[in-house]
XYZ file of C-alpha atoms in Angstrom:
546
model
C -13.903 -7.955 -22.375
C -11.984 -10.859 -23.888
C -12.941 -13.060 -21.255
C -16.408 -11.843 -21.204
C -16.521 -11.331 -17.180
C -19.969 -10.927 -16.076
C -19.675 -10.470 -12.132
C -16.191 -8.728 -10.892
C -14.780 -8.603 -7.653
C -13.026 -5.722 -6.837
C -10.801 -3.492 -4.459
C -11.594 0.110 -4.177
C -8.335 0.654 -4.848
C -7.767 -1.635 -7.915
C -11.437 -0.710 -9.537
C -10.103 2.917 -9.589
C -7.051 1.863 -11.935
C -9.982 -0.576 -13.840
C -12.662 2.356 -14.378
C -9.809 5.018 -15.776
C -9.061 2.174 -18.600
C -12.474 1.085 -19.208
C -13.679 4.774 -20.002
C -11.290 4.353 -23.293
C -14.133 1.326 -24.142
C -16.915 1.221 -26.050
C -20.390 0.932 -23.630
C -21.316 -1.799 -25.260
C -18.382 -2.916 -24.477
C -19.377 -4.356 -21.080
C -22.597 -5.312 -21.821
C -21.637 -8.953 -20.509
C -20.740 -7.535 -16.976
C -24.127 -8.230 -14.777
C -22.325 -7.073 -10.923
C -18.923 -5.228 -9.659
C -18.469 -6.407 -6.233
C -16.372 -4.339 -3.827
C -14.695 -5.349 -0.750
C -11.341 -5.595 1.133
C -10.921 -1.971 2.349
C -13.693 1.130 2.851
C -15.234 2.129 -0.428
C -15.626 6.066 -0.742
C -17.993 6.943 -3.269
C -16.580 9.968 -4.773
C -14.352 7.633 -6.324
C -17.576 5.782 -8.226
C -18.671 9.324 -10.075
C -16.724 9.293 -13.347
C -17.967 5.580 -13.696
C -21.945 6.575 -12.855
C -21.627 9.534 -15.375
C -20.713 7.283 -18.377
C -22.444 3.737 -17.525
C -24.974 4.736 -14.522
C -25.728 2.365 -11.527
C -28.245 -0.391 -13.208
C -26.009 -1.909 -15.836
C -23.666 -3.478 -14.297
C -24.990 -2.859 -10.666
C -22.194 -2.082 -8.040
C -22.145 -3.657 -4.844
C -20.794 -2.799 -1.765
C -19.916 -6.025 0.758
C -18.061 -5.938 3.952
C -16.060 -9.220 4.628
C -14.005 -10.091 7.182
C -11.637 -13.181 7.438
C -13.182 -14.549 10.938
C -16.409 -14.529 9.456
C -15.957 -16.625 6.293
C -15.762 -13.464 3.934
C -18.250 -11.609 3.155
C -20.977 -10.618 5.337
C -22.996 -7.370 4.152
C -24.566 -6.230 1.100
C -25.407 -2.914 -0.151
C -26.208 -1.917 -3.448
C -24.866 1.734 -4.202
C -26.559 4.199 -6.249
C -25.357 7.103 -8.602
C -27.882 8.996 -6.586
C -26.813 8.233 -2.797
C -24.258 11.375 -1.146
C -20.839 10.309 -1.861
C -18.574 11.961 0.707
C -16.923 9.622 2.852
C -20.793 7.317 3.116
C -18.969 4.105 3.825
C -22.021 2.745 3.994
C -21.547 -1.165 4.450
C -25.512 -1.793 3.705
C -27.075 -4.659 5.783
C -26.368 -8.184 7.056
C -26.767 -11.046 5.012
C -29.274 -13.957 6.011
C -27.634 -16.016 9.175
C -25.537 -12.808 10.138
C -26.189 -11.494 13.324
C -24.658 -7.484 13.332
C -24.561 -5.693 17.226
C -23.541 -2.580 17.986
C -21.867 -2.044 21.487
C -20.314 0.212 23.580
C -17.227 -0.320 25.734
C -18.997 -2.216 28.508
C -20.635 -4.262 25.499
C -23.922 -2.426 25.972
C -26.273 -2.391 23.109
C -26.271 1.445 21.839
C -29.310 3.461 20.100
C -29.669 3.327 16.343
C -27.183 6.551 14.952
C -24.693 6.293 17.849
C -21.440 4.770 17.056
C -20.564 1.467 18.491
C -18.231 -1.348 17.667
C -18.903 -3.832 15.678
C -19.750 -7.215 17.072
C -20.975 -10.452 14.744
C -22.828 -13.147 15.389
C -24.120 -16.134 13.431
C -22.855 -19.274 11.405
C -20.141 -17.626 10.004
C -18.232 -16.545 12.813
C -15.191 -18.730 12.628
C -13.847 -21.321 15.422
C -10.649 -19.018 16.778
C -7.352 -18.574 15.454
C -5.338 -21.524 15.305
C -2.920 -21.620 18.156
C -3.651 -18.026 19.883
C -5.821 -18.998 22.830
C -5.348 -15.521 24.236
C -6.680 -13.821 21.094
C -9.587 -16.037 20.747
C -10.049 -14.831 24.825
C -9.998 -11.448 23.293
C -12.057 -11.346 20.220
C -14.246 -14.582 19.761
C -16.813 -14.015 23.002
C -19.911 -15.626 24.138
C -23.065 -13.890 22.322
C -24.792 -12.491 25.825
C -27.201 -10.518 23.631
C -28.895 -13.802 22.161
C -27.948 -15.676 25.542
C -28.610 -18.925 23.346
C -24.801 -20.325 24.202
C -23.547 -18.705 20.866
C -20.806 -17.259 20.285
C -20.150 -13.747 18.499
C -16.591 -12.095 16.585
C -15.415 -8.395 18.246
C -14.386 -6.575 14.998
C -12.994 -3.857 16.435
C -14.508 -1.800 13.655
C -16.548 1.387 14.817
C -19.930 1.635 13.245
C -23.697 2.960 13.423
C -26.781 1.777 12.231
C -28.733 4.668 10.236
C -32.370 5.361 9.864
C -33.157 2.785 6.967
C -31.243 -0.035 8.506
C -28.232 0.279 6.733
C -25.180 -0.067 8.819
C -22.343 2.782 7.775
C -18.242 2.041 8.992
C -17.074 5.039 10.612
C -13.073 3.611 11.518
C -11.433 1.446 14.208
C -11.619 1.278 18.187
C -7.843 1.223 18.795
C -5.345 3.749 17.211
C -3.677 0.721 14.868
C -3.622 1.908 12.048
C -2.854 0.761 8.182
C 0.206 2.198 6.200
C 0.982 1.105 2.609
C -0.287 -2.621 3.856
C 1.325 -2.565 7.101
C -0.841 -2.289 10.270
C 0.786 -0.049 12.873
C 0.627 0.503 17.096
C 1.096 4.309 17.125
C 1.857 4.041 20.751
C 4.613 1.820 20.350
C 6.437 4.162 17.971
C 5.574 6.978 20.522
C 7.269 5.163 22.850
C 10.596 4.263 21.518
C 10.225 8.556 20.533
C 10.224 9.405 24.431
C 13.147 7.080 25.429
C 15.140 9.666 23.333
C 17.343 12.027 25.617
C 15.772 14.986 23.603
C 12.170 14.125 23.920
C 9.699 15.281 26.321
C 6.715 14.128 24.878
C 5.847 12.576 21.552
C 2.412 11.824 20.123
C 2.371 9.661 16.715
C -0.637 10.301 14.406
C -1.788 8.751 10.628
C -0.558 11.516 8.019
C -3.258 12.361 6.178
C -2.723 13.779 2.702
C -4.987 14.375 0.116
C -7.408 11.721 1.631
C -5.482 9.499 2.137
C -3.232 7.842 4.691
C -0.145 8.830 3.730
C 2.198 7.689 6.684
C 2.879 8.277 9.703
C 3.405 12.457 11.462
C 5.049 12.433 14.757
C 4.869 15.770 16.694
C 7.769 15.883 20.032
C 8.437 18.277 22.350
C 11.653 19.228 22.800
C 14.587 20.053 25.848
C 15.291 22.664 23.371
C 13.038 23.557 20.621
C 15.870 25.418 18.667
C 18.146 22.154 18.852
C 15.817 19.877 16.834
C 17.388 16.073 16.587
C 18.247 15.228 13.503
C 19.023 11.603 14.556
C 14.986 11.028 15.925
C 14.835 8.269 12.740
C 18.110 6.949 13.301
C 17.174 6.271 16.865
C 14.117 4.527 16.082
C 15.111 2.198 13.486
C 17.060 0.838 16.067
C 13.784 -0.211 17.844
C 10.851 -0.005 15.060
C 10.131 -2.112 11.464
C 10.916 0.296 8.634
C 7.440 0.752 7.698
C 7.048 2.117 11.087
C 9.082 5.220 11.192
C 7.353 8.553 10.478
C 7.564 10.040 7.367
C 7.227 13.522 9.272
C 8.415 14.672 12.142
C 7.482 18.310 14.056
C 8.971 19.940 16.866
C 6.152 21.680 18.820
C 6.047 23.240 21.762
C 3.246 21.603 23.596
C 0.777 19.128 23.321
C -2.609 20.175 22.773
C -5.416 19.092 24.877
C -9.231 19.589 24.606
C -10.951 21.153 27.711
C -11.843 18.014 29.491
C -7.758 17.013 29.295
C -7.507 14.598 26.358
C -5.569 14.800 23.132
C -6.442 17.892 21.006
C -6.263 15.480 18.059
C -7.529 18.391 15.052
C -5.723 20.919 17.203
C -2.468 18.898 16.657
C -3.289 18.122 13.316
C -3.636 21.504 12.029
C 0.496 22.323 13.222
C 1.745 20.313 10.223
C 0.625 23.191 7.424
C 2.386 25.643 10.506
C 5.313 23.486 10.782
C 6.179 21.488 7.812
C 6.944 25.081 6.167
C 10.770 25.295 6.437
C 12.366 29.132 6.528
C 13.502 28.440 2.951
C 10.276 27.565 1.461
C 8.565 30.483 3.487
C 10.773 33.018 1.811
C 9.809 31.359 -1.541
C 6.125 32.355 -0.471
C 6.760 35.632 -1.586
C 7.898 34.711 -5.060
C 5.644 34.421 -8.581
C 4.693 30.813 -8.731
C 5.956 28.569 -11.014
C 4.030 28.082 -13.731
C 3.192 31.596 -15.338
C 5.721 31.081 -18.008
C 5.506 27.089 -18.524
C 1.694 27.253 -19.339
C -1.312 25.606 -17.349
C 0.740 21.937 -17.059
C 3.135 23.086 -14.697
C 0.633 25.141 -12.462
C -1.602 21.990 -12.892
C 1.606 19.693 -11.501
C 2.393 22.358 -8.283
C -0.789 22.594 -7.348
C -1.245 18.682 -6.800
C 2.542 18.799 -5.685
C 1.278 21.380 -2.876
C -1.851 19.444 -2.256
C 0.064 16.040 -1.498
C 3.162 17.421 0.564
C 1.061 20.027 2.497
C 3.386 22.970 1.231
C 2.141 26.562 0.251
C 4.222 26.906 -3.201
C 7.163 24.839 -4.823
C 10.768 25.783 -6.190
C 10.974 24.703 -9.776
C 14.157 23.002 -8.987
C 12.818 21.273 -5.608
C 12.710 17.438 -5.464
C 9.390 16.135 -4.655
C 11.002 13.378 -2.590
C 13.171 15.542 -0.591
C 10.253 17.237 0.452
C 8.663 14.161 2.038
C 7.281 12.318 -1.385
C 7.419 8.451 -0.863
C 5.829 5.509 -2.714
C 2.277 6.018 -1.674
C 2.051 9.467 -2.245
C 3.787 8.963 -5.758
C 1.000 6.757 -6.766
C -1.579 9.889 -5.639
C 0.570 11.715 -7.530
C 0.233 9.660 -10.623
C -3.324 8.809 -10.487
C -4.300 12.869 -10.107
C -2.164 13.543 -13.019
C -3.904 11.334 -15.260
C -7.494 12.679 -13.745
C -6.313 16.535 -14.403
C -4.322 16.481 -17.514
C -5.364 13.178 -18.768
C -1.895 11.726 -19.170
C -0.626 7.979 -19.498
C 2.622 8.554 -16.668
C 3.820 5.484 -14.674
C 5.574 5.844 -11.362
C 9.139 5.154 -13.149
C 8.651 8.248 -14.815
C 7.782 10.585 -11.655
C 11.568 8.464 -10.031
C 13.369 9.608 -12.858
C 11.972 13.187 -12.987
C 11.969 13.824 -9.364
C 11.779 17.844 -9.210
C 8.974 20.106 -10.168
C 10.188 21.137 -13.431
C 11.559 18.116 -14.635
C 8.391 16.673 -14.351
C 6.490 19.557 -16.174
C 8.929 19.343 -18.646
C 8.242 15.676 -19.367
C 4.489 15.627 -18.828
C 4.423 18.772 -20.961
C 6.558 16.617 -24.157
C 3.870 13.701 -23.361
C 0.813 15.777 -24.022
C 2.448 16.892 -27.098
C 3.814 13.881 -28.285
C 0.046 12.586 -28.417
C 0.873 8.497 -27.982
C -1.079 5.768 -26.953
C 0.640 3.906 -24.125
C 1.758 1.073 -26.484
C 3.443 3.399 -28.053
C 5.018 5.276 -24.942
C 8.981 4.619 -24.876
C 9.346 2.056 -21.501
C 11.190 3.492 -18.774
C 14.652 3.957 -19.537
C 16.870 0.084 -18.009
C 19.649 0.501 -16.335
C 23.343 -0.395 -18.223
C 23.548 -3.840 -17.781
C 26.990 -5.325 -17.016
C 26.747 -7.723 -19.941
C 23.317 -7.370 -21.614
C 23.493 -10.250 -23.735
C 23.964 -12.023 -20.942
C 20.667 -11.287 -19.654
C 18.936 -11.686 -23.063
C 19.864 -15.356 -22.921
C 17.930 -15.825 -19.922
C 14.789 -13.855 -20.224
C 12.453 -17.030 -20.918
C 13.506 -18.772 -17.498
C 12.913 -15.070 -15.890
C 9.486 -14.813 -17.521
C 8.532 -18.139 -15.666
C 9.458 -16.730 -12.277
C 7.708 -13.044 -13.228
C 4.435 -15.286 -14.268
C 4.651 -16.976 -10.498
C 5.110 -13.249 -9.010
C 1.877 -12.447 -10.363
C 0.660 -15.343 -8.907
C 1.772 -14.365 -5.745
C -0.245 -11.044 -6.266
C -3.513 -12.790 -7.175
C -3.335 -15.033 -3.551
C -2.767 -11.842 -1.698
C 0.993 -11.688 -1.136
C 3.648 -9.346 -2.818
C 5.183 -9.910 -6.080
C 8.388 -12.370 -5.246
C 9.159 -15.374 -6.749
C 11.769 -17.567 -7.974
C 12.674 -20.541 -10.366
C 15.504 -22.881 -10.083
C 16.409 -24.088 -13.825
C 18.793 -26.973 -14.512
C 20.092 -28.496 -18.135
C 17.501 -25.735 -19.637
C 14.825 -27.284 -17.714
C 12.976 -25.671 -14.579
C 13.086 -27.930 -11.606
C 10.717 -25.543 -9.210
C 8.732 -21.978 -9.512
C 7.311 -20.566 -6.521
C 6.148 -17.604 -4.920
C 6.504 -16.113 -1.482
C 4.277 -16.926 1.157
C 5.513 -14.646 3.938
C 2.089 -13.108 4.827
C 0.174 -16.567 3.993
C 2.574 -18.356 6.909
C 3.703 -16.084 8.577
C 7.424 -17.055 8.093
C 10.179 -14.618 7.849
C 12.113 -17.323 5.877
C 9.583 -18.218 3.369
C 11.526 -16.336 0.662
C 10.524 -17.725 -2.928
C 14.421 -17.963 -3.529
C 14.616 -19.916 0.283
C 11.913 -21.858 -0.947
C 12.753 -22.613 -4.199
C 16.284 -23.804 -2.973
C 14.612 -26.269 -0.508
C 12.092 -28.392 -2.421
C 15.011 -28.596 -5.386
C 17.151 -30.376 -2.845
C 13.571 -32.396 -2.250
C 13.238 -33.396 -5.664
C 17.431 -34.029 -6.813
C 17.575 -35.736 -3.079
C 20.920 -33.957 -2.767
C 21.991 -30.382 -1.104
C 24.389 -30.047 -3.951
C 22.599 -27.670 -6.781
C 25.775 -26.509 -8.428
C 24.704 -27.246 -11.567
C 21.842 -24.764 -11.203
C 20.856 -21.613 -11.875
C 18.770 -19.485 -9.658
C 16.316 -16.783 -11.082
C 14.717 -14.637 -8.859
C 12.594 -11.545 -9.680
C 14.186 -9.411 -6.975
C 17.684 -8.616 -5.999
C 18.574 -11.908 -3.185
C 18.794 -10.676 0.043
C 21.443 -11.429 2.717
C 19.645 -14.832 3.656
C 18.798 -15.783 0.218
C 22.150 -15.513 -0.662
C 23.058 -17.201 1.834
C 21.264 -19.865 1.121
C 22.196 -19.983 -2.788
C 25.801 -20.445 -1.460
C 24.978 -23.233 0.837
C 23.547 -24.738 -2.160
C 26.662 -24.274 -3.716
C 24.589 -22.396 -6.872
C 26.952 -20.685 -9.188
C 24.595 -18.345 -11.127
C 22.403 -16.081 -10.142
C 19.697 -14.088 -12.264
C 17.466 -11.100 -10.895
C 15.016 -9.038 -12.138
C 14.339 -5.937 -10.059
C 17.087 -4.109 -7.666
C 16.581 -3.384 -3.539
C 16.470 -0.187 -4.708
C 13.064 -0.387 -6.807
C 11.851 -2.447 -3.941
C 12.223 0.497 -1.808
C 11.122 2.617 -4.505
C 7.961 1.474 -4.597
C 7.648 0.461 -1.008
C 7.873 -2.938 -0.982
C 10.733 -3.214 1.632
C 13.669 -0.893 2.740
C 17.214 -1.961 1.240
C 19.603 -4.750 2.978
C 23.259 -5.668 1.791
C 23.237 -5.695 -2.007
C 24.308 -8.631 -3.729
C 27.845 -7.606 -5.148
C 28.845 -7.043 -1.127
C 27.404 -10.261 0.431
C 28.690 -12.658 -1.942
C 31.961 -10.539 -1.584
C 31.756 -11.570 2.115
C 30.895 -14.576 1.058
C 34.010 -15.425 -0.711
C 32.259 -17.563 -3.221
C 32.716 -17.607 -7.113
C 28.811 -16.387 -7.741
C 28.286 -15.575 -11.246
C 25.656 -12.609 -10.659
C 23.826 -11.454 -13.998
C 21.314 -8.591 -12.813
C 18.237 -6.422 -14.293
C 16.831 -9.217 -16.414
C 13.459 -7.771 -17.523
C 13.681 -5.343 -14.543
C 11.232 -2.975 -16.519
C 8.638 -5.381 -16.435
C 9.399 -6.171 -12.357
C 9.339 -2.502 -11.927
C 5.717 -2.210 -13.833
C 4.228 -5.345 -11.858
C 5.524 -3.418 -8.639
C 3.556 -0.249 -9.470
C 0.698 -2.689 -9.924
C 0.598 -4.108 -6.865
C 0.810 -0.769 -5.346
C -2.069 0.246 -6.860
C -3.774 -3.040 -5.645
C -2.800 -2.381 -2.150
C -2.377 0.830 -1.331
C -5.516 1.382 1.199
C -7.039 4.323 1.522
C -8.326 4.481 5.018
């Protein structure tokens, strides 16, 4: 409003955390908003409703574009309607002048308008290759043999079908990778590592879908001995697999299912996790009165979405939501229905700190009541800082590396960065660029370190000190030593990081500069609130729901 935005670019995902704010503002309010442009993930429009009941669809319009990165961004348009069906549509509209959209079968055969093909583009826009991967370019940037003009055309590997009025609608991918919390995933490799296991037949690895969403990851084994169920199944494949990578679920079943021509029974094995994620203990709970008849409406409210996301029949008022399979993505669900059902201002801090059933009531329940606007909503409680006044003296240098982290957020990669400061003065501030290079050692602290040394012309930075607005890891650290830096300030601990699902934890700070052996001042949690809050953001930014 301030800025007077008249055409916004959106995610799905972000415009949903947009539209619940804006319905606190005035209509009039937005009158200087002329477009809201989605793109970047599939746009469901059950998701658009509460925004069509209280502005409609012609002021601003909504827009629905499809863009990929090999085709110079954006490359559809389709103007959604308050009137259209909304369940699961997906409807990517048509291609833009220049754009050339086939739809092909797997011998790249043209199929009929309503059968689903993949995706192939042609036109201007497709892109050259990717730098340096001949064998992808083999793979995915082909010669256009429909227009036979010497052309070339961009294998998407995006299922689709063309509908009656000429709109083209996205109906998922042609392989099995799939996306979790940001991360895309081989199934089949993670099914693999599962059968090398001495107590695995067979293993099939499927996207967890909760809620409408996906969640994570289910894998379903069969078993030597059903009874005997491994417990160390995860152990044995983060020996093999990237965090992100392990399921969040595993079942022991007793066979595969398979459809009558042979294949994968896909629904068949789908429908098992309701069967099997139902432990003994919470099946003799079944048979109790559920929680909520004597704390009122808010607790039933809060079990039933507990039940919906984990997949359980009923829930122990003393059970821990992440015990029972809760993790960073489903937290957010959990947060965004509990604002939608009881209209409640809750961050995910809150739902970390009152992990079971009814210590969450109980707090959501003292919310309502309090009444509060969320400037007025007490922050999430800071951990006991070793010396706090410590940290209080450096909160201006840590603001400057927080203001680069949401930087790194608006060019697409996650919220690190880092600032070296000498004599009071900051010599660098920089973000991660992990994704943008694809460099494991891009680190903002790494790369803070190294263009310091750049500027001073000397290795030796001992006489400054390092902020950073998460906890170093090993490698960071290791390079802050090399540097011979003596202080270190951080904002956010591994342990939010793998709260919110940014990364899984490594060796914390106090141990590796212990193994170190070098006098490291270490002054920690420096505005972690605030790191903790820009995490949830990004979350919310990124969290696709595909």
């Amino acid at each position: 409003m301030q800025e007077r935005v008249s055409v916004l670019s959106q995610t799905p995902t972000a415009f949903r955390m947009l539209a619940r704010d804006l319905n606190r503002v005035p209509e009039a309010g937005l009158s200087h908003l002329r477009v809201v442009a989605f793109s970047g993930e599939p746009l469901d429009g059950h998701i658009l409703q509460p925004w069509f009941a209280r502005f409609g669809d012609d002021h601003p319009i909504l827009v629905n574009l499809y863009a990929l990165t090999e085709t110079s961004g954006e490359i559809t348009f389709h103007r959604v309607r308050a009137s259209e069906p909304t369940a699961n549509e997906r409807v990517i509209g048509v291609p833009l002048p220049d754009v050339q959209l086939f739809l092909m079968d797997e011998h790249r055969r043209l199929v009929a308008d309503g059968e689903i093909g993949e995706l192939y583009v042609g036109g201007p826009a497709v892109a050259l290759g990717y730098l340096g991967a001949d064998e992808a370019d083999e793979q995915r940037f082909l010669v256009n043999h429909i227009k036979e003009d010497g052309s070339r055309m961009y294998r998407t590997g995006d299922m689709a079908r063309r509908l009656p009025d000429g709109t083209y609608q996205f109906t998922g991918r042609s392989d099995r990778q799939v996306k979790v919390r940001g991360y895309r995933i081989e199934p089949a490799s993670v099914e693999g590592v599962l059968r090398t296991h001495d107590s695995v037949i067979d293993a099939v690895v499927l996207p967890d879908d909760q809620a409408g969403i996906v969640a994570g990851l289910a894998a379903f084994v069969v078993l030597h001995h059903r009874d005997a169920f491994p417990d160390r199944l995860r152990d044995h494949l983060s020996a093999s697999v990237p965090h992100y990578a392990i399921p969040d679920r595993i079942f022991a079943i007793d066979r595969i299912p398979q459809t009558a021509t042979g294949k994968l029974d896909t629904a068949a094995l789908l429908a098992m996790r309701s069967q099997d994620s139902v432990s003994e203990e919470s099946r003799e709970l079944q048979n109790e009165v559920p929680f909520g008849t004597d704390a009122g409406n808010v607790a039933a409210t809060i079990e039933q979405i507990w039940c919906q996301l984990l997949q359980r029949n009923t829930i122990a008022r003393d059970e821990d939501f992440f015990d029972l399979g809760g993790h960073s993505l489903l937290t957010l669900n959990l947060v965004l229905m509990l604002e939608e059902k009881l209209g409640v201002d809750i961050s995910m801090t809150d739902v970390f700190e009152n992990p079971s059933l009814g210590q969450l009531s109980t707090f959501v329940s003292d919310r309502l009541k309090a009444a509060r606007t969320p400037a007025q909503l007490p922050p999430p409680a800071k951990a006991t800082l070793v010396n706090p006044a410590r940290a209080d003296g450096h909160v201006e240098h840590m603001r400057v590396a927080i203001s680069k982290a949401r930087e790194a957020i608006a060019n697409g990669q996650p919220p690190y960065a880092a600032c070296l400061v000498r004599n009071g003065r900051v010599l660098v501030a920089v973000h991660n660029v992990i994704w943008r290079d694809v460099d494991p050692t891009a680190h903002a602290e790494v790369t803070a370190i190294r263009e310091a040394c750049r500027l001073l012309g000397t290795m030796d930075l001992s006489d400054c000190v390092l902020y950073s607005t998460a906890e170093p890891c090993s490698m960071c650290l290791s390079a802050t030593a090399w540097a011979n830096i003596r202080t270190v300030v951080y904002s956010a601990r591994m342990e939010d990081e793998e709260r919110y699902g940014l990364s899984s934890a490594t060796v914390p700070v106090a141990t590796m500069v212990s193994l170190l052996g070098r006098e490291i001042a270490i002054v920690p949690d420096c505005l972690r609130t605030e790191m903790q809050t820009l995490f949830e953001d990004w979350l919310r930014i990124k969290a696709l729901a595909i």
